[in-house]
Amino acid sequence: ELKQMTGYYVEPSELKNLDVVKAQIQALPAGTAVMVDVKNIYGSFYYSSGVSDARSSSVDIQDMDGLIEALNKSNMYTIARVPALRDREYGLNNTNEGLPVSGGYLWMDEDGCYWLNPASSGTLSYLIQIVNELKSLGFDEVVFYDFYFPETTGIVYKNDKAEALATAAKTLVSSCATDSFGVSFVGKPDFALPEGRSRLYIENAEPINAAGIAQQTGLDDPAVRLVFLTTLHDTRFDKYSVLRPLSAAH
């Protein structure tokens, strides 16, 4: 079963110096949860992926492969963080999977990224490929962020957005989660978390609101399935699962 976890996340800026990151992780106690970004919003992978040949110039691919290998040899609980529905590369090459504007073109955000339709079978197949690859690399859990519809009137979408997201989340969990591998999501407290090995990650919460957020989620086991991502060391978060910046461990 899933257990309450405490650990750290690697900030994207730290990926430029993976030797330091590796040394910091190796100094952590066994069983610590460690979350690392493996892909960016532009569609570039930070490791040697077979899903796409898009690579990020900001991260040394060989060093990231080495970090993943080192994580596999450790006794850490390893988590891969992935942007779900925001992907410029995939949207550019698969225009029928994106969210269109009234003229038929794809909607683009302020970062120059296309957003994908969660109800599209192509989108889900793409995300499932990524999850299965990360599972094969030895990760214990994948966390999707940017798993929502952008708040804009520019997008033309006739179906129920909440239903589309809930169905997509359920499909991802039922297709990829196992007794030893989790598929989780960054979202708001009212996010419809699917049944199965899955957690809800909450960002930037105030400590005074932690208990209220836990109640709002409606989870039977919030200490386990609710994870706070925070830079704060307030003990009110420690009643639940919590991840803090890796730099805070030293």
C-alpha positions as YAML, in Angstrom:
chain: A
units: angstrom
residues:
- id: 1
  name: GLU
  ca: [0.00, 0.00, 0.00]
- id: 2
  name: LEU
  ca: [0.97, 3.63, -0.40]
- id: 3
  name: LYS
  ca: [2.63, 5.11, 2.67]
- id: 4
  name: GLN
  ca: [2.97, 8.62, 4.01]
- id: 5
  name: MET
  ca: [6.17, 10.08, 2.61]
- id: 6
  name: THR
  ca: [8.60, 12.86, 3.39]
- id: 7
  name: GLY
  ca: [11.26, 14.00, 0.98]
- id: 8
  name: TYR
  ca: [12.58, 16.54, -1.46]
- id: 9
  name: TYR
  ca: [12.19, 17.77, -5.02]
- id: 10
  name: VAL
  ca: [14.97, 18.88, -7.34]
- id: 11
  name: GLU
  ca: [14.32, 22.40, -8.59]
- id: 12
  name: PRO
  ca: [14.64, 22.81, -12.39]
- id: 13
  name: SER
  ca: [17.51, 25.29, -12.02]
- id: 14
  name: GLU
  ca: [19.52, 22.64, -10.17]
- id: 15
  name: LEU
  ca: [19.44, 20.29, -13.16]
- id: 16
  name: LYS
  ca: [22.27, 22.31, -14.72]
- id: 17
  name: ASN
  ca: [24.66, 20.87, -12.13]
- id: 18
  name: LEU
  ca: [23.67, 17.24, -11.74]
- id: 19
  name: ASP
  ca: [26.90, 16.19, -10.05]
- id: 20
  name: VAL
  ca: [25.95, 18.34, -7.07]
- id: 21
  name: VAL
  ca: [22.39, 17.01, -7.16]
- id: 22
  name: LYS
  ca: [23.64, 13.42, -7.19]
- id: 23
  name: ALA
  ca: [25.89, 14.05, -4.20]
- id: 24
  name: GLN
  ca: [23.05, 15.67, -2.27]
- id: 25
  name: ILE
  ca: [20.71, 12.78, -2.99]
- id: 26
  name: GLN
  ca: [23.29, 10.16, -2.01]
- id: 27
  name: ALA
  ca: [23.58, 11.86, 1.39]
- id: 28
  name: LEU
  ca: [19.88, 11.40, 2.13]
- id: 29
  name: PRO
  ca: [18.61, 8.61, 4.41]
- id: 30
  name: ALA
  ca: [17.31, 5.46, 2.76]
- id: 31
  name: GLY
  ca: [13.60, 5.58, 2.01]
- id: 32
  name: THR
  ca: [13.52, 9.33, 1.37]
- id: 33
  name: ALA
  ca: [11.22, 10.43, -1.45]
- id: 34
  name: VAL
  ca: [12.98, 12.29, -4.27]
- id: 35
  name: MET
  ca: [11.16, 14.02, -7.14]
- id: 36
  name: VAL
  ca: [12.93, 15.20, -10.29]
- id: 37
  name: ASP
  ca: [11.70, 16.86, -13.49]
- id: 38
  name: VAL
  ca: [12.32, 14.69, -16.56]
- id: 39
  name: LYS
  ca: [10.75, 16.83, -19.30]
- id: 40
  name: ASN
  ca: [9.86, 20.48, -19.90]
- id: 41
  name: ILE
  ca: [6.79, 22.30, -21.20]
- id: 42
  name: TYR
  ca: [8.38, 22.73, -24.63]
- id: 43
  name: GLY
  ca: [8.37, 18.97, -25.21]
- id: 44
  name: SER
  ca: [12.08, 18.39, -24.60]
- id: 45
  name: PHE
  ca: [13.14, 15.36, -22.58]
- id: 46
  name: TYR
  ca: [15.97, 15.57, -20.07]
- id: 47
  name: TYR
  ca: [16.97, 11.91, -20.47]
- id: 48
  name: SER
  ca: [17.51, 9.48, -23.36]
- id: 49
  name: SER
  ca: [13.87, 8.91, -24.27]
- id: 50
  name: GLY
  ca: [12.53, 6.62, -26.94]
- id: 51
  name: VAL
  ca: [9.21, 8.46, -27.02]
- id: 52
  name: SER
  ca: [10.66, 11.57, -28.66]
- id: 53
  name: ASP
  ca: [14.02, 12.73, -29.93]
- id: 54
  name: ALA
  ca: [13.42, 16.27, -28.64]
- id: 55
  name: ARG
  ca: [16.17, 17.08, -26.13]
- id: 56
  name: SER
  ca: [16.80, 20.06, -23.90]
- id: 57
  name: SER
  ca: [20.10, 21.89, -24.30]
- id: 58
  name: SER
  ca: [19.87, 23.11, -20.70]
- id: 59
  name: VAL
  ca: [20.36, 19.64, -19.22]
- id: 60
  name: ASP
  ca: [23.18, 17.20, -19.94]
- id: 61
  name: ILE
  ca: [21.37, 14.07, -21.13]
- id: 62
  name: GLN
  ca: [24.17, 11.69, -20.14]
- id: 63
  name: ASP
  ca: [24.36, 13.21, -16.67]
- id: 64
  name: MET
  ca: [20.58, 12.83, -16.27]
- id: 65
  name: ASP
  ca: [20.80, 9.21, -17.40]
- id: 66
  name: GLY
  ca: [23.50, 8.76, -14.77]
- id: 67
  name: LEU
  ca: [21.34, 10.36, -12.10]
- id: 68
  name: ILE
  ca: [18.42, 8.06, -12.93]
- id: 69
  name: GLU
  ca: [20.75, 5.07, -12.76]
- id: 70
  name: ALA
  ca: [22.06, 6.23, -9.38]
- id: 71
  name: LEU
  ca: [18.50, 6.66, -8.11]
- id: 72
  name: ASN
  ca: [17.71, 3.11, -9.18]
- id: 73
  name: LYS
  ca: [20.65, 1.82, -7.17]
- id: 74
  name: SER
  ca: [19.59, 3.78, -4.09]
- id: 75
  name: ASN
  ca: [16.86, 2.95, -1.64]
- id: 76
  name: MET
  ca: [14.99, 6.18, -2.35]
- id: 77
  name: TYR
  ca: [11.35, 6.45, -3.37]
- id: 78
  name: THR
  ca: [11.76, 8.03, -6.80]
- id: 79
  name: ILE
  ca: [9.22, 10.30, -8.50]
- id: 80
  name: ALA
  ca: [9.33, 11.70, -12.05]
- id: 81
  name: ARG
  ca: [7.54, 15.00, -12.64]
- id: 82
  name: VAL
  ca: [6.09, 15.57, -16.12]
- id: 83
  name: PRO
  ca: [4.05, 18.40, -17.72]
- id: 84
  name: ALA
  ca: [0.90, 16.73, -19.00]
- id: 85
  name: LEU
  ca: [-1.19, 18.90, -21.32]
- id: 86
  name: ARG
  ca: [1.29, 21.67, -22.14]
- id: 87
  name: ASP
  ca: [3.73, 20.52, -24.83]
- id: 88
  name: ARG
  ca: [4.89, 22.76, -27.68]
- id: 89
  name: GLU
  ca: [6.77, 20.05, -29.61]
- id: 90
  name: TYR
  ca: [3.99, 17.47, -29.55]
- id: 91
  name: GLY
  ca: [1.30, 20.05, -30.25]
- id: 92
  name: LEU
  ca: [3.24, 21.43, -33.22]
- id: 93
  name: ASN
  ca: [3.62, 17.97, -34.75]
- id: 94
  name: ASN
  ca: [0.13, 16.73, -33.85]
- id: 95
  name: THR
  ca: [-2.20, 19.64, -34.49]
- id: 96
  name: ASN
  ca: [-5.32, 17.47, -34.28]
- id: 97
  name: GLU
  ca: [-4.50, 16.76, -30.61]
- id: 98
  name: GLY
  ca: [-4.43, 20.40, -29.52]
- id: 99
  name: LEU
  ca: [-6.96, 22.93, -28.25]
- id: 100
  name: PRO
  ca: [-8.14, 25.16, -31.14]
- id: 101
  name: VAL
  ca: [-9.29, 28.75, -31.33]
- id: 102
  name: SER
  ca: [-12.29, 29.84, -33.42]
- id: 103
  name: GLY
  ca: [-10.22, 30.10, -36.59]
- id: 104
  name: GLY
  ca: [-9.12, 26.48, -36.35]
- id: 105
  name: TYR
  ca: [-5.55, 27.24, -35.33]
- id: 106
  name: LEU
  ca: [-4.14, 25.90, -32.07]
- id: 107
  name: TRP
  ca: [-4.29, 28.13, -29.01]
- id: 108
  name: MET
  ca: [-0.85, 29.15, -27.71]
- id: 109
  name: ASP
  ca: [-0.06, 30.47, -24.22]
- id: 110
  name: GLU
  ca: [2.29, 33.27, -23.17]
- id: 111
  name: ASP
  ca: [5.24, 30.84, -23.10]
- id: 112
  name: GLY
  ca: [4.69, 29.86, -26.72]
- id: 113
  name: CYS
  ca: [3.30, 26.45, -25.80]
- id: 114
  name: TYR
  ca: [0.39, 24.51, -27.22]
- id: 115
  name: TRP
  ca: [-2.04, 22.72, -24.92]
- id: 116
  name: LEU
  ca: [-3.34, 19.23, -25.61]
- id: 117
  name: ASN
  ca: [-6.89, 17.93, -25.50]
- id: 118
  name: PRO
  ca: [-7.20, 15.46, -22.58]
- id: 119
  name: ALA
  ca: [-10.12, 13.73, -24.32]
- id: 120
  name: SER
  ca: [-8.01, 12.89, -27.38]
- id: 121
  name: SER
  ca: [-6.92, 9.27, -27.72]
- id: 122
  name: GLY
  ca: [-3.66, 10.48, -29.25]
- id: 123
  name: THR
  ca: [-2.89, 12.68, -26.26]
- id: 124
  name: LEU
  ca: [-3.58, 9.86, -23.82]
- id: 125
  name: SER
  ca: [-1.53, 7.38, -25.85]
- id: 126
  name: TYR
  ca: [1.39, 9.82, -25.81]
- id: 127
  name: LEU
  ca: [1.19, 10.33, -22.04]
- id: 128
  name: ILE
  ca: [0.85, 6.59, -21.43]
- id: 129
  name: GLN
  ca: [4.00, 5.98, -23.50]
- id: 130
  name: ILE
  ca: [5.89, 8.45, -21.32]
- id: 131
  name: VAL
  ca: [4.63, 6.88, -18.10]
- id: 132
  name: ASN
  ca: [5.46, 3.36, -19.22]
- id: 133
  name: GLU
  ca: [8.96, 4.43, -20.24]
- id: 134
  name: LEU
  ca: [9.58, 6.07, -16.86]
- id: 135
  name: LYS
  ca: [8.23, 2.97, -15.15]
- id: 136
  name: SER
  ca: [10.72, 0.86, -17.11]
- id: 137
  name: LEU
  ca: [13.53, 3.19, -16.02]
- id: 138
  name: GLY
  ca: [12.82, 2.34, -12.40]
- id: 139
  name: PHE
  ca: [10.76, 5.25, -11.10]
- id: 140
  name: ASP
  ca: [8.21, 4.47, -8.38]
- id: 141
  name: GLU
  ca: [5.75, 7.21, -9.33]
- id: 142
  name: VAL
  ca: [4.96, 9.77, -12.03]
- id: 143
  name: VAL
  ca: [3.41, 13.14, -11.19]
- id: 144
  name: PHE
  ca: [1.63, 15.09, -13.92]
- id: 145
  name: TYR
  ca: [1.38, 18.86, -13.63]
- id: 146
  name: ASP
  ca: [-0.34, 21.29, -16.02]
- id: 147
  name: PHE
  ca: [-3.25, 18.87, -15.97]
- id: 148
  name: TYR
  ca: [-6.06, 21.38, -16.52]
- id: 149
  name: PHE
  ca: [-7.63, 23.61, -19.15]
- id: 150
  name: PRO
  ca: [-6.10, 27.10, -19.47]
- id: 151
  name: GLU
  ca: [-8.33, 29.86, -18.15]
- id: 152
  name: THR
  ca: [-9.04, 31.69, -21.39]
- id: 153
  name: THR
  ca: [-12.01, 32.45, -23.59]
- id: 154
  name: GLY
  ca: [-9.91, 31.93, -26.70]
- id: 155
  name: ILE
  ca: [-10.23, 28.15, -26.71]
- id: 156
  name: VAL
  ca: [-13.20, 26.57, -28.49]
- id: 157
  name: TYR
  ca: [-14.18, 23.44, -26.56]
- id: 158
  name: LYS
  ca: [-17.76, 22.16, -26.65]
- id: 159
  name: ASN
  ca: [-17.51, 19.22, -24.24]
- id: 160
  name: ASP
  ca: [-17.53, 19.28, -20.43]
- id: 161
  name: LYS
  ca: [-14.00, 20.19, -19.34]
- id: 162
  name: ALA
  ca: [-14.22, 18.76, -15.82]
- id: 163
  name: GLU
  ca: [-15.53, 15.47, -17.17]
- id: 164
  name: ALA
  ca: [-12.79, 15.31, -19.80]
- id: 165
  name: LEU
  ca: [-10.08, 15.78, -17.15]
- id: 166
  name: ALA
  ca: [-11.63, 13.27, -14.77]
- id: 167
  name: THR
  ca: [-11.93, 10.67, -17.52]
- id: 168
  name: ALA
  ca: [-8.35, 11.27, -18.69]
- id: 169
  name: ALA
  ca: [-7.00, 10.95, -15.14]
- id: 170
  name: LYS
  ca: [-8.94, 7.73, -14.62]
- id: 171
  name: THR
  ca: [-7.61, 6.32, -17.92]
- id: 172
  name: LEU
  ca: [-4.00, 7.16, -17.04]
- id: 173
  name: VAL
  ca: [-4.25, 5.56, -13.61]
- id: 174
  name: SER
  ca: [-6.11, 2.45, -14.77]
- id: 175
  name: SER
  ca: [-3.70, 1.98, -17.70]
- id: 176
  name: CYS
  ca: [-0.40, 2.58, -15.92]
- id: 177
  name: ALA
  ca: [-0.67, 2.33, -12.13]
- id: 178
  name: THR
  ca: [0.15, -0.99, -10.48]
- id: 179
  name: ASP
  ca: [0.56, -2.31, -6.96]
- id: 180
  name: SER
  ca: [4.08, -0.85, -6.93]
- id: 181
  name: PHE
  ca: [3.83, 2.15, -9.30]
- id: 182
  name: GLY
  ca: [1.77, 5.31, -8.86]
- id: 183
  name: VAL
  ca: [0.32, 7.85, -11.30]
- id: 184
  name: SER
  ca: [-0.41, 11.15, -9.57]
- id: 185
  name: PHE
  ca: [-1.45, 14.73, -10.34]
- id: 186
  name: VAL
  ca: [-0.74, 18.29, -9.27]
- id: 187
  name: GLY
  ca: [-4.07, 20.01, -8.82]
- id: 188
  name: LYS
  ca: [-6.45, 21.96, -6.64]
- id: 189
  name: PRO
  ca: [-8.18, 20.45, -3.58]
- id: 190
  name: ASP
  ca: [-11.33, 19.72, -5.61]
- id: 191
  name: PHE
  ca: [-9.43, 17.69, -8.22]
- id: 192
  name: ALA
  ca: [-11.22, 14.41, -8.96]
- id: 193
  name: LEU
  ca: [-8.47, 11.99, -7.93]
- id: 194
  name: PRO
  ca: [-9.10, 8.55, -9.48]
- id: 195
  name: GLU
  ca: [-9.26, 5.31, -7.54]
- id: 196
  name: GLY
  ca: [-6.02, 3.38, -7.57]
- id: 197
  name: ARG
  ca: [-2.42, 4.08, -6.68]
- id: 198
  name: SER
  ca: [-2.58, 7.86, -7.09]
- id: 199
  name: ARG
  ca: [-1.88, 10.99, -5.05]
- id: 200
  name: LEU
  ca: [-2.90, 14.63, -5.20]
- id: 201
  name: TYR
  ca: [-0.06, 17.17, -5.02]
- id: 202
  name: ILE
  ca: [-0.84, 20.70, -3.79]
- id: 203
  name: GLU
  ca: [1.50, 23.64, -4.45]
- id: 204
  name: ASN
  ca: [2.04, 26.87, -2.52]
- id: 205
  name: ALA
  ca: [-0.43, 26.18, 0.28]
- id: 206
  name: GLU
  ca: [-0.40, 28.24, 3.46]
- id: 207
  name: PRO
  ca: [0.27, 26.15, 6.58]
- id: 208
  name: ILE
  ca: [-2.84, 27.46, 8.29]
- id: 209
  name: ASN
  ca: [-4.92, 26.03, 5.43]
- id: 210
  name: ALA
  ca: [-3.40, 22.53, 5.43]
- id: 211
  name: ALA
  ca: [-6.11, 20.86, 7.51]
- id: 212
  name: GLY
  ca: [-8.88, 22.59, 5.56]
- id: 213
  name: ILE
  ca: [-7.36, 21.51, 2.26]
- id: 214
  name: ALA
  ca: [-7.16, 17.94, 3.49]
- id: 215
  name: GLN
  ca: [-10.84, 18.03, 4.41]
- id: 216
  name: GLN
  ca: [-11.78, 19.66, 1.12]
- id: 217
  name: THR
  ca: [-10.15, 16.89, -0.92]
- id: 218
  name: GLY
  ca: [-12.54, 14.35, 0.57]
- id: 219
  name: LEU
  ca: [-9.77, 11.73, 0.65]
- id: 220
  name: ASP
  ca: [-10.19, 8.93, 3.17]
- id: 221
  name: ASP
  ca: [-6.42, 8.82, 3.77]
- id: 222
  name: PRO
  ca: [-5.09, 12.38, 3.25]
- id: 223
  name: ALA
  ca: [-1.93, 11.66, 5.26]
- id: 224
  name: VAL
  ca: [-0.93, 9.29, 2.47]
- id: 225
  name: ARG
  ca: [-2.62, 10.51, -0.71]
- id: 226
  name: LEU
  ca: [-2.26, 14.27, -0.17]
- id: 227
  name: VAL
  ca: [1.21, 15.71, -0.81]
- id: 228
  name: PHE
  ca: [2.19, 19.30, -0.09]
- id: 229
  name: LEU
  ca: [4.97, 20.86, -2.19]
- id: 230
  name: THR
  ca: [6.36, 23.65, -0.05]
- id: 231
  name: THR
  ca: [9.48, 25.61, 0.78]
- id: 232
  name: LEU
  ca: [8.25, 26.10, 4.36]
- id: 233
  name: HIS
  ca: [9.21, 23.98, 7.37]
- id: 234
  name: ASP
  ca: [5.95, 24.52, 9.24]
- id: 235
  name: THR
  ca: [5.07, 21.32, 11.10]
- id: 236
  name: ARG
  ca: [1.40, 21.63, 10.16]
- id: 237
  name: PHE
  ca: [2.35, 20.13, 6.81]
- id: 238
  name: ASP
  ca: [3.95, 17.12, 8.48]
- id: 239
  name: LYS
  ca: [0.60, 15.50, 9.25]
- id: 240
  name: TYR
  ca: [0.52, 14.72, 5.54]
- id: 241
  name: SER
  ca: [3.02, 13.70, 2.88]
- id: 242
  name: VAL
  ca: [5.33, 16.60, 2.07]
- id: 243
  name: LEU
  ca: [8.17, 17.40, -0.32]
- id: 244
  name: ARG
  ca: [10.53, 20.37, 0.04]
- id: 245
  name: PRO
  ca: [13.40, 21.70, -2.11]
- id: 246
  name: LEU
  ca: [16.47, 19.46, -2.10]
- id: 247
  name: SER
  ca: [18.57, 22.45, -1.09]
- id: 248
  name: ALA
  ca: [16.63, 22.52, 2.19]
- id: 249
  name: ALA
  ca: [18.03, 19.10, 3.12]
- id: 250
  name: HIS
  ca: [21.50, 20.47, 3.68]
...
